[in-house]
Amino acid sequence: MIELEGVPELIDPVMVAAFEGWNDAGDAASAAVAHLDREWKGEVFAALDAEDYYDFQVNRPTVWMDGGVRKITWPTTRLSVVRIGGDKPRDLVLVRGIEPSMRWRSFCNELLGFAHELGVEMVVILGALLGDTPHTRPVPVSGVTSDPDLARTMDLEETRYEGPTGIVGILQEACTHAGVPAVSLWAAVPHYVSQPPNPKATLALLNRLEDLIDLRIPLGELPEDARAWQVGVDQLAAEDSEVAEYVQTLEEARDTAELPEASGEAIAREFERYLRRREPGQGGPGHATESGDASYLRDSAGERTRPPKPQQPGPEAVPGAEPERPEQERPEQERPEQERPEAGDGSGDGDEGGSADGAEE
């Protein structure tokens, strides 16, 4: 029996989880949960016993000094709670740790025990995989579930994946069998720039989470970090013509695949987010604005540059997610004023070089 002393009664709680390792290309998923914990000042209330789930030769403990006293930090999974006020209060239970080395069924059962005791209404698991996606385009984020009813009501994909999986896939199935609604959000990270961090993918996951649970998330400096990341990759890319040709091939394939998939529904979803962020009294520091949320998604005309030399994608490319259905470009109303074409100048949305799939969802 799990006893949670000192944890207050939560309001419509949602559990949001991410695990470092195979399910976390570019550390994008774990960084997203860390961002939520930092921005909302989460309070840790439980940690799983490291002895039960981790091989310390694979995930080694670390030694550090605290005022001249040596201390040890053991690899584990911690749970924290954030309380969110406002007009629509909703609390989050954040789960952040390392993919366990063993006893995955017991691991999932223990997390589900916490979810039951806290009255969690839904579990959202974040993940990131390596894929053939260009860094110059919005990050594809797919939302998948094993529950056909949930897929229909929340506009998600019903997963059909077969093959090797990680703790994200196992936890989602455990939730389904326990009758707990569960969704996985997967960001696709370019395999040729897989090294962490990847703030652009982290931002994409948070944007999609925001839409899913209808909760405005303070983004802090993350949009600026995402812009800086893309500029840095662009600068490295300019040095290699072979890589430039490779990424141009990815861009053309992406743009061709997405053109027939443009939909009014995608535009509506982006416009709803835009309106949420423009609500009176909710545009203060720490929140993305019209320009801060979107400007880094677009290429400057005629200034495409390329990333470092590509590497072959590893097994992370198939941890259990399916690629997201592409989406339409953001409506003109949502674009920063300086990006909007002047009347009669002959420019159009197509001039932005393939950012026609809209927001990072």
XYZ file of C-alpha atoms in Angstrom:
361
model
C 0.000 0.000 0.000
C 1.418 3.381 -1.038
C 1.006 6.089 1.577
C 1.377 9.679 0.439
C 1.699 11.785 3.556
C 1.975 15.502 2.968
C 0.666 15.375 -0.614
C -2.471 17.547 -0.874
C -5.593 16.484 -2.717
C -4.978 17.235 -6.368
C -7.286 18.897 -8.877
C -7.921 16.927 -12.100
C -4.346 15.578 -12.042
C -2.511 14.416 -15.161
C 0.670 12.352 -14.894
C 3.411 13.421 -17.326
C 6.397 11.065 -17.606
C 9.682 10.888 -19.498
C 12.660 8.564 -19.220
C 16.264 9.085 -20.241
C 17.816 6.505 -22.533
C 16.550 4.693 -25.613
C 13.239 6.599 -25.688
C 14.859 10.045 -25.402
C 16.730 11.092 -28.552
C 18.518 14.378 -27.985
C 17.255 14.341 -24.374
C 14.195 16.119 -25.767
C 11.567 14.294 -23.666
C 13.357 14.351 -20.313
C 14.213 18.026 -20.873
C 10.511 18.768 -21.396
C 9.545 17.276 -18.020
C 12.520 19.018 -16.385
C 11.259 22.304 -17.847
C 7.801 21.772 -16.354
C 9.316 20.946 -12.982
C 11.549 24.013 -13.069
C 8.975 26.527 -14.317
C 6.273 25.416 -11.878
C 8.647 24.646 -8.986
C 7.695 21.023 -8.532
C 8.059 19.376 -5.137
C 9.464 15.835 -5.070
C 7.327 13.540 -2.916
C 8.583 10.062 -3.836
C 11.508 8.206 -5.421
C 11.571 4.573 -6.503
C 14.126 2.264 -4.863
C 17.131 2.217 -7.187
C 18.113 -1.282 -6.024
C 14.932 -2.717 -7.522
C 15.236 -1.453 -11.075
C 18.745 -0.362 -12.056
C 21.969 -2.091 -13.001
C 24.620 0.147 -11.482
C 27.215 -1.006 -13.992
C 25.004 0.432 -16.727
C 23.734 3.520 -14.860
C 26.408 4.309 -12.319
C 25.838 6.371 -9.160
C 27.724 9.651 -8.862
C 29.753 11.003 -5.947
C 29.727 14.688 -5.061
C 30.857 17.008 -2.266
C 28.451 18.876 -0.019
C 30.323 21.217 2.310
C 33.259 18.854 2.527
C 31.054 15.787 3.000
C 31.020 13.152 0.258
C 27.545 12.142 -0.867
C 26.177 9.702 -3.447
C 23.337 10.217 -5.884
C 21.785 6.966 -7.083
C 20.120 6.615 -10.488
C 16.378 6.395 -9.953
C 12.954 7.709 -10.938
C 11.446 10.571 -8.965
C 7.888 11.864 -8.742
C 6.994 15.480 -8.089
C 3.778 17.456 -8.038
C 3.110 20.917 -9.428
C 0.037 22.901 -8.472
C -1.316 25.174 -11.195
C -3.809 27.855 -10.253
C -5.687 30.337 -12.392
C -9.148 30.249 -13.906
C -8.793 26.555 -14.806
C -6.676 24.971 -12.052
C -5.160 21.592 -12.836
C -2.331 19.766 -11.125
C 0.408 17.686 -12.708
C 2.291 14.677 -11.376
C 5.711 14.676 -13.026
C 7.669 11.434 -13.422
C 11.290 11.770 -14.482
C 13.981 9.147 -14.400
C 16.123 6.704 -16.324
C 14.740 3.795 -18.281
C 14.990 0.863 -15.812
C 17.421 -1.976 -16.443
C 15.134 -4.718 -15.095
C 11.724 -5.620 -13.607
C 9.768 -3.431 -15.998
C 6.399 -4.878 -15.012
C 6.993 -4.144 -11.336
C 8.269 -0.694 -12.265
C 5.076 0.117 -14.182
C 2.860 -1.335 -11.447
C 4.539 0.902 -8.869
C 3.963 4.005 -10.988
C 0.338 2.969 -11.529
C -0.028 2.590 -7.766
C 0.951 6.237 -7.330
C -1.416 7.235 -10.137
C -4.297 5.407 -8.433
C -3.643 6.923 -5.006
C -3.377 10.440 -6.454
C -6.514 10.140 -8.586
C -4.670 10.638 -11.873
C -7.138 11.013 -14.754
C -4.723 10.475 -17.624
C -1.082 9.526 -18.196
C 0.944 11.296 -20.886
C 4.337 9.794 -21.713
C 6.848 11.848 -23.683
C 9.414 10.308 -25.993
C 11.789 11.245 -28.805
C 13.122 9.125 -31.647
C 15.690 9.534 -34.413
C 14.220 10.029 -37.857
C 14.836 11.193 -41.410
C 13.602 14.706 -40.776
C 15.449 17.914 -41.718
C 16.430 20.291 -38.945
C 15.178 23.222 -41.028
C 11.539 22.166 -40.754
C 9.107 22.125 -37.803
C 9.623 19.083 -35.590
C 7.025 16.362 -36.270
C 5.258 15.231 -33.091
C 2.918 12.256 -33.193
C 0.303 11.495 -30.567
C -0.525 7.799 -30.249
C -2.642 5.635 -27.980
C -3.735 2.010 -27.706
C -7.297 3.022 -26.826
C -9.502 3.381 -29.944
C -12.066 5.491 -28.061
C -9.362 7.850 -26.811
C -7.890 8.057 -30.299
C -11.259 9.133 -31.666
C -12.180 11.651 -28.966
C -8.743 13.311 -28.711
C -7.782 13.219 -32.393
C -4.874 10.810 -31.852
C -3.460 7.955 -33.867
C -4.217 4.428 -32.750
C -0.808 2.801 -32.637
C -0.118 -0.059 -35.056
C 3.592 -0.347 -34.348
C 5.171 -3.796 -34.123
C 8.775 -4.334 -33.110
C 11.248 -3.527 -30.313
C 9.952 -1.106 -27.712
C 11.147 0.734 -24.645
C 9.708 1.647 -21.286
C 7.421 4.232 -22.926
C 5.605 1.534 -24.888
C 5.490 -0.825 -21.911
C 4.087 1.816 -19.540
C 1.450 2.857 -22.068
C 0.238 -0.734 -22.422
C 0.267 -1.205 -18.630
C -1.951 1.873 -18.276
C -4.328 0.579 -20.952
C -4.676 -2.803 -19.246
C -5.272 -1.060 -15.895
C -8.037 1.099 -17.370
C -6.055 4.342 -17.129
C -6.233 6.559 -20.247
C -2.710 6.877 -21.657
C -1.175 8.817 -24.542
C 2.376 8.882 -25.903
C 3.768 11.967 -27.625
C 6.807 11.331 -29.833
C 9.078 14.000 -31.318
C 11.206 13.123 -34.347
C 14.826 14.298 -33.972
C 17.107 14.575 -37.048
C 19.427 11.580 -36.869
C 22.400 13.585 -38.146
C 22.219 15.977 -35.156
C 21.167 13.546 -32.454
C 23.469 14.803 -29.715
C 21.717 16.579 -26.823
C 20.334 19.022 -26.113
C 17.666 19.651 -28.733
C 15.544 22.550 -27.451
C 13.591 22.706 -30.714
C 12.257 19.169 -30.171
C 11.615 19.909 -26.491
C 9.576 22.970 -27.448
C 7.590 20.927 -29.963
C 6.686 18.358 -27.295
C 5.568 21.055 -24.866
C 3.421 22.721 -27.546
C 1.687 19.420 -28.287
C 1.250 18.681 -24.562
C -0.279 22.113 -24.117
C -2.882 21.353 -26.758
C -3.571 17.883 -25.405
C -4.312 18.829 -21.807
C -5.617 22.352 -22.518
C -3.140 23.991 -20.181
C -0.960 26.972 -20.957
C 2.694 26.178 -20.313
C 5.221 28.949 -19.536
C 8.048 28.514 -22.034
C 10.624 30.849 -20.517
C 13.766 31.038 -22.673
C 13.019 27.841 -24.575
C 11.902 29.535 -27.850
C 15.112 31.570 -27.883
C 17.182 28.458 -27.142
C 15.473 26.705 -30.044
C 16.354 29.546 -32.402
C 19.958 29.522 -31.220
C 20.153 25.743 -31.716
C 19.007 26.007 -35.313
C 21.415 28.860 -36.055
C 24.258 26.795 -34.624
C 23.381 23.775 -36.756
C 23.087 26.013 -39.802
C 26.578 27.368 -39.233
C 28.061 23.889 -38.929
C 26.174 22.737 -42.001
C 27.529 25.441 -44.273
C 30.944 23.754 -44.259
C 29.936 20.564 -46.083
C 28.385 20.531 -49.577
C 27.646 16.802 -49.356
C 25.550 17.350 -46.264
C 23.822 20.301 -47.917
C 22.711 18.053 -50.752
C 21.556 15.355 -48.321
C 19.430 17.734 -46.263
C 17.963 19.320 -49.374
C 16.802 15.833 -50.350
C 15.122 15.461 -46.952
C 13.484 18.855 -47.320
C 12.089 18.055 -50.741
C 10.770 14.691 -49.572
C 9.132 16.286 -46.542
C 7.555 19.120 -48.513
C 6.254 16.798 -51.217
C 4.706 14.448 -48.681
C 3.036 17.230 -46.735
C 1.573 19.282 -49.567
C -1.544 17.122 -50.113
C -2.047 16.745 -46.371
C -2.745 20.402 -45.640
C -6.004 20.714 -43.720
C -8.287 23.361 -42.260
C -8.245 21.424 -38.997
C -4.490 22.005 -38.644
C -4.947 25.723 -39.246
C -7.729 25.868 -36.659
C -5.573 24.124 -34.050
C -2.742 26.613 -34.588
C -5.086 29.571 -34.450
C -6.557 28.322 -31.167
C -3.082 28.224 -29.644
C -2.426 31.727 -30.923
C -5.612 32.993 -29.292
C -4.774 31.260 -26.005
C -1.449 33.029 -25.843
C -3.058 36.379 -26.622
C -5.672 36.217 -23.853
C -5.621 39.363 -21.671
C -3.446 39.052 -18.610
C -1.704 35.898 -19.783
C 1.085 37.259 -21.922
C 3.583 38.088 -19.205
C 7.199 37.034 -18.871
C 7.883 33.363 -19.351
C 5.181 32.877 -21.972
C 5.682 32.621 -25.701
C 4.363 35.453 -27.807
C 3.185 35.558 -31.365
C 6.710 36.094 -32.679
C 8.610 34.230 -29.995
C 6.600 31.053 -30.464
C 6.911 30.715 -34.204
C 9.639 32.749 -35.837
C 12.330 30.135 -35.490
C 10.226 27.635 -37.420
C 10.727 29.389 -40.704
C 13.664 29.492 -43.091
C 14.889 32.749 -44.530
C 14.339 32.766 -48.266
C 17.473 31.819 -50.109
C 19.466 31.205 -46.931
C 19.062 27.490 -46.348
C 22.086 26.004 -44.693
C 22.868 22.465 -43.737
C 23.738 20.412 -40.658
C 26.848 18.343 -39.831
C 27.654 15.215 -41.761
C 24.887 12.605 -41.453
C 25.241 9.444 -39.439
C 23.228 6.300 -39.902
C 20.223 6.193 -37.559
C 20.464 3.648 -34.766
C 17.788 1.483 -33.188
C 16.338 4.570 -31.546
C 14.564 5.288 -34.808
C 11.829 2.764 -33.976
C 11.072 2.858 -30.246
C 7.331 2.540 -30.704
C 5.918 5.599 -32.378
C 4.510 6.381 -35.773
C 5.247 9.586 -37.674
C 2.799 12.400 -37.224
C 0.432 13.304 -40.001
C 1.761 16.537 -41.486
C -0.068 19.782 -41.004
C -0.753 23.043 -42.804
C 1.250 26.205 -42.433
C 0.301 28.667 -39.712
C -2.370 31.178 -40.820
C -1.187 34.630 -41.770
C -2.882 36.066 -38.664
C -0.442 34.134 -36.478
C 2.730 35.214 -38.222
C 4.835 37.985 -36.677
C 4.028 41.310 -38.256
C 7.461 41.614 -39.841
C 6.950 38.317 -41.695
C 3.593 39.165 -43.222
C 3.698 40.021 -46.964
C 2.730 43.539 -47.937
C -0.340 43.853 -50.094
C 0.483 43.489 -53.750
C 4.113 42.442 -53.255
C 3.465 39.103 -54.920
C 4.870 37.055 -52.070
C 2.978 34.156 -50.571
C 3.180 31.419 -48.020
C 5.115 29.255 -50.418
C 8.084 31.650 -50.218
C 9.070 30.413 -46.781
C 10.799 27.385 -48.082
C 8.810 24.439 -46.796
C 7.547 25.480 -43.373
C 4.110 24.565 -44.593
C 3.297 22.073 -41.938
C 2.487 24.584 -39.287
C 3.241 24.435 -35.610
C 5.317 22.037 -33.656
C 2.666 19.709 -32.459
